[in-house]
PDB file of C-alpha atoms and ligand atoms in Angstrom:
ATOM      1  CA  UNK W   1      70.656 268.077 187.587  1.00  0.00           C
ATOM      2  CA  UNK W   2      73.536 269.608 185.665  1.00  0.00           C
ATOM      3  CA  UNK W   3      74.060 273.389 185.777  1.00  0.00           C
ATOM      4  CA  UNK W   4      73.115 273.790 182.112  1.00  0.00           C
ATOM      5  CA  UNK W   5      69.726 272.134 182.543  1.00  0.00           C
ATOM      6  CA  UNK W   6      69.125 274.202 185.637  1.00  0.00           C
ATOM      7  CA  UNK W   7      69.916 277.367 183.690  1.00  0.00           C
ATOM      8  CA  UNK W   8      67.449 276.295 181.005  1.00  0.00           C
ATOM      9  CA  UNK W   9      64.798 275.677 183.646  1.00  0.00           C
ATOM     10  CA  UNK W  10      65.425 279.041 185.275  1.00  0.00           C
ATOM     11  CA  UNK W  11      65.091 280.648 181.849  1.00  0.00           C
ATOM     12  CA  UNK W  12      61.853 278.821 181.195  1.00  0.00           C
ATOM     13  CA  UNK W  13      60.440 279.831 184.583  1.00  0.00           C
ATOM     14  CA  UNK W  14      61.530 283.421 184.090  1.00  0.00           C
ATOM     15  CA  UNK W  15      59.848 283.539 180.661  1.00  0.00           C
ATOM     16  CA  UNK W  16      56.638 282.135 182.110  1.00  0.00           C
ATOM     17  CA  UNK W  17      56.605 284.621 184.972  1.00  0.00           C
ATOM     18  CA  UNK W  18      57.269 287.437 182.501  1.00  0.00           C
ATOM     19  CA  UNK W  19      54.364 286.257 180.331  1.00  0.00           C
ATOM     20  CA  UNK W  20      52.137 286.696 183.394  1.00  0.00           C
ATOM     21  CA  UNK W  21      53.560 290.123 184.079  1.00  0.00           C
ATOM     22  CA  UNK W  22      55.342 288.858 187.204  1.00  0.00           C
ATOM     23  CA  UNK W  23      58.870 289.563 188.286  1.00  0.00           C
ATOM     24  CA  UNK W  24      61.266 286.671 188.690  1.00  0.00           C
ATOM     25  CA  UNK W  25      62.481 287.761 192.099  1.00  0.00           C
ATOM     26  CA  UNK W  26      65.547 286.438 193.923  1.00  0.00           C
ATOM     27  CA  UNK W  27      63.166 284.530 196.194  1.00  0.00           C
ATOM     28  CA  UNK W  28      61.443 282.852 193.263  1.00  0.00           C
ATOM     29  CA  UNK W  29      64.778 282.051 191.657  1.00  0.00           C
ATOM     30  CA  UNK W  30      65.978 280.457 194.900  1.00  0.00           C
ATOM     31  CA  UNK W  31      62.772 278.402 195.070  1.00  0.00           C
ATOM     32  CA  UNK W  32      62.924 277.196 191.478  1.00  0.00           C
ATOM     33  CA  UNK W  33      66.592 276.273 191.956  1.00  0.00           C
ATOM     34  CA  UNK W  34      65.782 274.324 195.112  1.00  0.00           C
ATOM     35  CA  UNK W  35      62.864 272.514 193.485  1.00  0.00           C
ATOM     36  CA  UNK W  36      64.658 271.457 190.312  1.00  0.00           C
ATOM     37  CA  UNK W  37      68.175 270.922 191.623  1.00  0.00           C
ATOM     38  CA  UNK W  38      67.199 267.530 192.897  1.00  0.00           C
ATOM     39  CA  UNK W  39      64.251 265.791 191.285  1.00  0.00           C
ATOM     40  CA  UNK W  40      62.647 264.485 194.462  1.00  0.00           C
ATOM     41  CA  UNK W  41      58.911 264.609 194.983  1.00  0.00           C
ATOM     42  CA  UNK W  42      58.201 267.155 197.667  1.00  0.00           C
ATOM     43  CA  UNK W  43      55.579 268.823 199.819  1.00  0.00           C
ATOM     44  CA  UNK W  44      55.496 272.641 199.917  1.00  0.00           C
ATOM     45  CA  UNK W  45      56.257 272.550 203.650  1.00  0.00           C
ATOM     46  CA  UNK W  46      59.490 270.689 202.912  1.00  0.00           C
ATOM     47  CA  UNK W  47      60.921 273.670 201.075  1.00  0.00           C
ATOM     48  CA  UNK W  48      60.877 276.408 203.699  1.00  0.00           C
ATOM     49  CA  UNK W  49      63.478 274.919 206.067  1.00  0.00           C
ATOM     50  CA  UNK W  50      65.762 274.162 203.121  1.00  0.00           C
ATOM     51  CA  UNK W  51      65.753 277.718 201.855  1.00  0.00           C
ATOM     52  CA  UNK W  52      67.653 279.010 204.825  1.00  0.00           C
ATOM     53  CA  UNK W  53      67.400 282.504 206.197  1.00  0.00           C
ATOM     54  CA  UNK W  54      69.240 284.294 203.407  1.00  0.00           C
ATOM     55  CA  UNK W  55      66.301 284.490 201.020  1.00  0.00           C
ATOM     56  CA  UNK W  56      63.485 285.237 203.487  1.00  0.00           C
ATOM     57  CA  UNK W  57      60.877 283.459 201.389  1.00  0.00           C
ATOM     58  CA  UNK W  58      57.387 283.555 202.837  1.00  0.00           C
ATOM     59  CA  UNK W  59      55.025 280.616 202.960  1.00  0.00           C
ATOM     60  CA  UNK W  60      52.659 282.487 200.644  1.00  0.00           C
ATOM     61  CA  UNK W  61      55.441 282.916 198.074  1.00  0.00           C
ATOM     62  CA  UNK W  62      56.214 279.192 198.222  1.00  0.00           C
ATOM     63  CA  UNK W  63      52.588 278.208 197.551  1.00  0.00           C
ATOM     64  CA  UNK W  64      52.070 280.879 194.905  1.00  0.00           C
ATOM     65  CA  UNK W  65      55.274 279.972 193.062  1.00  0.00           C
ATOM     66  CA  UNK W  66      54.407 276.275 193.111  1.00  0.00           C
ATOM     67  CA  UNK W  67      50.937 277.036 191.735  1.00  0.00           C
ATOM     68  CA  UNK W  68      52.497 279.068 188.926  1.00  0.00           C
ATOM     69  CA  UNK W  69      54.997 276.326 188.096  1.00  0.00           C
ATOM     70  CA  UNK W  70      52.117 273.831 187.919  1.00  0.00           C
ATOM     71  CA  UNK W  71      50.219 276.224 185.646  1.00  0.00           C
ATOM     72  CA  UNK W  72      53.282 276.509 183.407  1.00  0.00           C
ATOM     73  CA  UNK W  73      53.464 272.710 183.092  1.00  0.00           C
ATOM     74  CA  UNK W  74      56.949 272.592 184.639  1.00  0.00           C
ATOM     75  CA  UNK W  75      55.724 270.927 187.791  1.00  0.00           C
ATOM     76  CA  UNK W  76      53.137 268.204 188.236  1.00  0.00           C
ATOM     77  CA  UNK W  77      50.867 267.641 191.157  1.00  0.00           C
ATOM     78  CA  UNK W  78      50.428 264.123 192.531  1.00  0.00           C
ATOM     79  CA  UNK W  79      47.393 263.631 194.712  1.00  0.00           C
ATOM     80  CA  UNK W  80      47.859 261.143 197.537  1.00  0.00           C
ATOM     81  CA  UNK W  81      44.205 261.330 198.578  1.00  0.00           C
ATOM     82  CA  UNK W  82      42.722 263.090 201.575  1.00  0.00           C
ATOM     83  CA  UNK W  83      43.780 266.451 200.172  1.00  0.00           C
ATOM     84  CA  UNK W  84      47.436 265.513 200.503  1.00  0.00           C
ATOM     85  CA  UNK W  85      49.568 266.515 197.549  1.00  0.00           C
ATOM     86  CA  UNK W  86      53.089 266.047 196.401  1.00  0.00           C
ATOM     87  CA  UNK W  87      54.833 267.890 193.623  1.00  0.00           C
ATOM     88  CA  UNK W  88      56.975 266.226 191.014  1.00  0.00           C
ATOM     89  CA  UNK W  89      59.735 268.193 189.307  1.00  0.00           C
ATOM     90  CA  UNK W  90      60.754 265.272 187.135  1.00  0.00           C
ATOM     91  CA  UNK W  91      58.213 265.610 184.338  1.00  0.00           C
ATOM     92  CA  UNK W  92      60.318 267.927 182.191  1.00  0.00           C
ATOM     93  CA  UNK W  93      63.175 265.488 181.850  1.00  0.00           C
ATOM     94  CA  UNK W  94      61.036 262.405 181.918  1.00  0.00           C
ATOM     95  CA  UNK W  95      57.546 263.433 180.792  1.00  0.00           C
ATOM     96  CA  UNK W  96      55.992 259.986 180.521  1.00  0.00           C
ATOM     97  CA  UNK W  97      57.004 258.370 183.749  1.00  0.00           C
ATOM     98  CA  UNK W  98      54.547 256.559 185.946  1.00  0.00           C
ATOM     99  CA  UNK W  99      54.114 256.259 189.681  1.00  0.00           C
ATOM    100  CA  UNK W 100      53.699 253.365 192.065  1.00  0.00           C
ATOM    101  CA  UNK W 101      52.432 254.673 195.392  1.00  0.00           C
ATOM    102  CA  UNK W 102      52.534 252.589 198.563  1.00  0.00           C
ATOM    103  CA  UNK W 103      49.335 253.214 200.506  1.00  0.00           C
ATOM    104  CA  UNK W 104      50.984 252.084 203.750  1.00  0.00           C
ATOM    105  CA  UNK W 105      54.282 253.915 203.854  1.00  0.00           C
ATOM    106  CA  UNK W 106      53.573 256.441 201.062  1.00  0.00           C
ATOM    107  CA  UNK W 107      56.753 255.530 199.258  1.00  0.00           C
ATOM    108  CA  UNK W 108      56.646 256.565 195.607  1.00  0.00           C
ATOM    109  CA  UNK W 109      58.516 254.736 192.897  1.00  0.00           C
ATOM    110  CA  UNK W 110      58.846 256.144 189.410  1.00  0.00           C
ATOM    111  CA  UNK W 111      58.905 253.750 186.509  1.00  0.00           C
ATOM    112  CA  UNK W 112      58.889 253.749 182.743  1.00  0.00           C
ATOM    113  CA  UNK W 113      58.077 250.902 180.420  1.00  0.00           C
ATOM    114  CA  UNK W 114      57.896 250.967 176.619  1.00  0.00           C
ATOM    115  CA  UNK W 115      54.985 248.495 176.678  1.00  0.00           C
ATOM    116  CA  UNK W 116      52.904 251.003 178.604  1.00  0.00           C
ATOM    117  CA  UNK W 117      53.629 253.639 175.956  1.00  0.00           C
ATOM    118  CA  UNK W 118      52.541 251.268 173.201  1.00  0.00           C
ATOM    119  CA  UNK W 119      49.366 250.386 175.091  1.00  0.00           C
ATOM    120  CA  UNK W 120      48.538 254.019 175.810  1.00  0.00           C
ATOM    121  CA  UNK W 121      49.120 254.967 172.185  1.00  0.00           C
ATOM    122  CA  UNK W 122      46.849 252.156 171.003  1.00  0.00           C
ATOM    123  CA  UNK W 123      44.073 253.152 173.361  1.00  0.00           C
ATOM    124  CA  UNK W 124      44.221 256.860 172.615  1.00  0.00           C
ATOM    125  CA  UNK W 125      44.375 256.294 168.856  1.00  0.00           C
ATOM    126  CA  UNK W 126      41.452 253.900 168.949  1.00  0.00           C
ATOM    127  CA  UNK W 127      39.389 256.399 170.906  1.00  0.00           C
ATOM    128  CA  UNK W 128      40.403 259.263 168.639  1.00  0.00           C
ATOM    129  CA  UNK W 129      42.608 261.183 171.053  1.00  0.00           C
ATOM    130  CA  UNK W 130      46.021 262.776 170.779  1.00  0.00           C
ATOM    131  CA  UNK W 131      47.491 262.475 174.266  1.00  0.00           C
ATOM    132  CA  UNK W 132      49.014 265.593 175.791  1.00  0.00           C
ATOM    133  CA  UNK W 133      49.932 263.959 179.066  1.00  0.00           C
ATOM    134  CA  UNK W 134      50.332 260.304 179.910  1.00  0.00           C
ATOM    135  CA  UNK W 135      50.938 258.978 183.384  1.00  0.00           C
ATOM    136  CA  UNK W 136      49.903 255.742 184.963  1.00  0.00           C
ATOM    137  CA  UNK W 137      49.370 255.663 188.679  1.00  0.00           C
ATOM    138  CA  UNK W 138      49.252 252.442 190.637  1.00  0.00           C
ATOM    139  CA  UNK W 139      48.495 252.331 194.342  1.00  0.00           C
ATOM    140  CA  UNK W 140      49.303 249.312 196.431  1.00  0.00           C
ATOM    141  CA  UNK W 141      51.199 247.886 199.374  1.00  0.00           C
ATOM    142  CA  UNK W 142      54.946 247.548 199.055  1.00  0.00           C
ATOM    143  CA  UNK W 143      56.461 244.096 199.624  1.00  0.00           C
ATOM    144  CA  UNK W 144      58.772 245.285 202.312  1.00  0.00           C
ATOM    145  CA  UNK W 145      56.075 246.073 204.855  1.00  0.00           C
ATOM    146  CA  UNK W 146      53.771 243.282 203.738  1.00  0.00           C
ATOM    147  CA  UNK W 147      56.360 240.493 203.889  1.00  0.00           C
ATOM    148  CA  UNK W 148      58.795 241.696 206.537  1.00  0.00           C
ATOM    149  CA  UNK W 149      56.404 243.625 208.731  1.00  0.00           C
ATOM    150  CA  UNK W 150      58.788 246.548 208.859  1.00  0.00           C
ATOM    151  CA  UNK W 151      59.614 249.291 206.449  1.00  0.00           C
ATOM    152  CA  UNK W 152      61.976 252.203 207.047  1.00  0.00           C
ATOM    153  CA  UNK W 153      59.425 254.548 205.516  1.00  0.00           C
ATOM    154  CA  UNK W 154      56.569 253.444 207.730  1.00  0.00           C
ATOM    155  CA  UNK W 155      56.034 255.180 211.021  1.00  0.00           C
ATOM    156  CA  UNK W 156      53.353 253.724 213.256  1.00  0.00           C
ATOM    157  CA  UNK W 157      50.631 256.247 213.942  1.00  0.00           C
ATOM    158  CA  UNK W 158      52.097 258.530 211.320  1.00  0.00           C
ATOM    159  CA  UNK W 159      50.663 256.933 208.255  1.00  0.00           C
ATOM    160  CA  UNK W 160      50.604 260.229 206.469  1.00  0.00           C
ATOM    161  CA  UNK W 161      54.288 260.909 206.710  1.00  0.00           C
ATOM    162  CA  UNK W 162      55.869 260.967 203.312  1.00  0.00           C
ATOM    163  CA  UNK W 163      59.485 260.070 202.950  1.00  0.00           C
ATOM    164  CA  UNK W 164      61.766 261.861 200.582  1.00  0.00           C
ATOM    165  CA  UNK W 165      62.962 258.595 199.168  1.00  0.00           C
ATOM    166  CA  UNK W 166      62.392 257.725 195.595  1.00  0.00           C
ATOM    167  CA  UNK W 167      63.634 254.955 193.427  1.00  0.00           C
ATOM    168  CA  UNK W 168      63.524 254.807 189.673  1.00  0.00           C
ATOM    169  CA  UNK W 169      63.442 251.521 187.804  1.00  0.00           C
TER     170      UNK W 169
HETATM  171 ZN1   ZN J 201      57.490 261.381 189.486  1.00  0.00          ZN
HETATM  172 ZN1   ZN J 202      55.256 250.653 201.772  1.00  0.00          ZN
END
């Protein structure tokens, strides 16, 4: 993400925190920067080691800040089932993208397709809705593991491990 967009995001986060009567502390600023600097899907636990010692951000602050960013609409939650959740910082720049989730290796691929937009618009109009959020989610098995029997994302006995890899098509 370019510095200008990041500044805009920091401003947006700051305004939201202010609207809730909360201070935009150095810790929160460091967190928001980390989350939006790269647009990878992430788990809250992924963030702590990346923050380094300088900001001394507590676990509670990480979870609370993420919850607030979700509430503000800046961050989206993706449920992987079994209570497992990922967070997606990419909705601001690309609000209508969809997700393909591999149930074996938990790889997530983002995709957009104009035909899906047309279809979604037709359906919502026919049913008398104005969509405020559109996202299609498809779960399946990726070809790599199915055809080759191996996949760099798949760790035997660690089915729940979620890689940081993401591909957009
Ligand atoms: Zn996404
Ligand atoms: Zn897979």
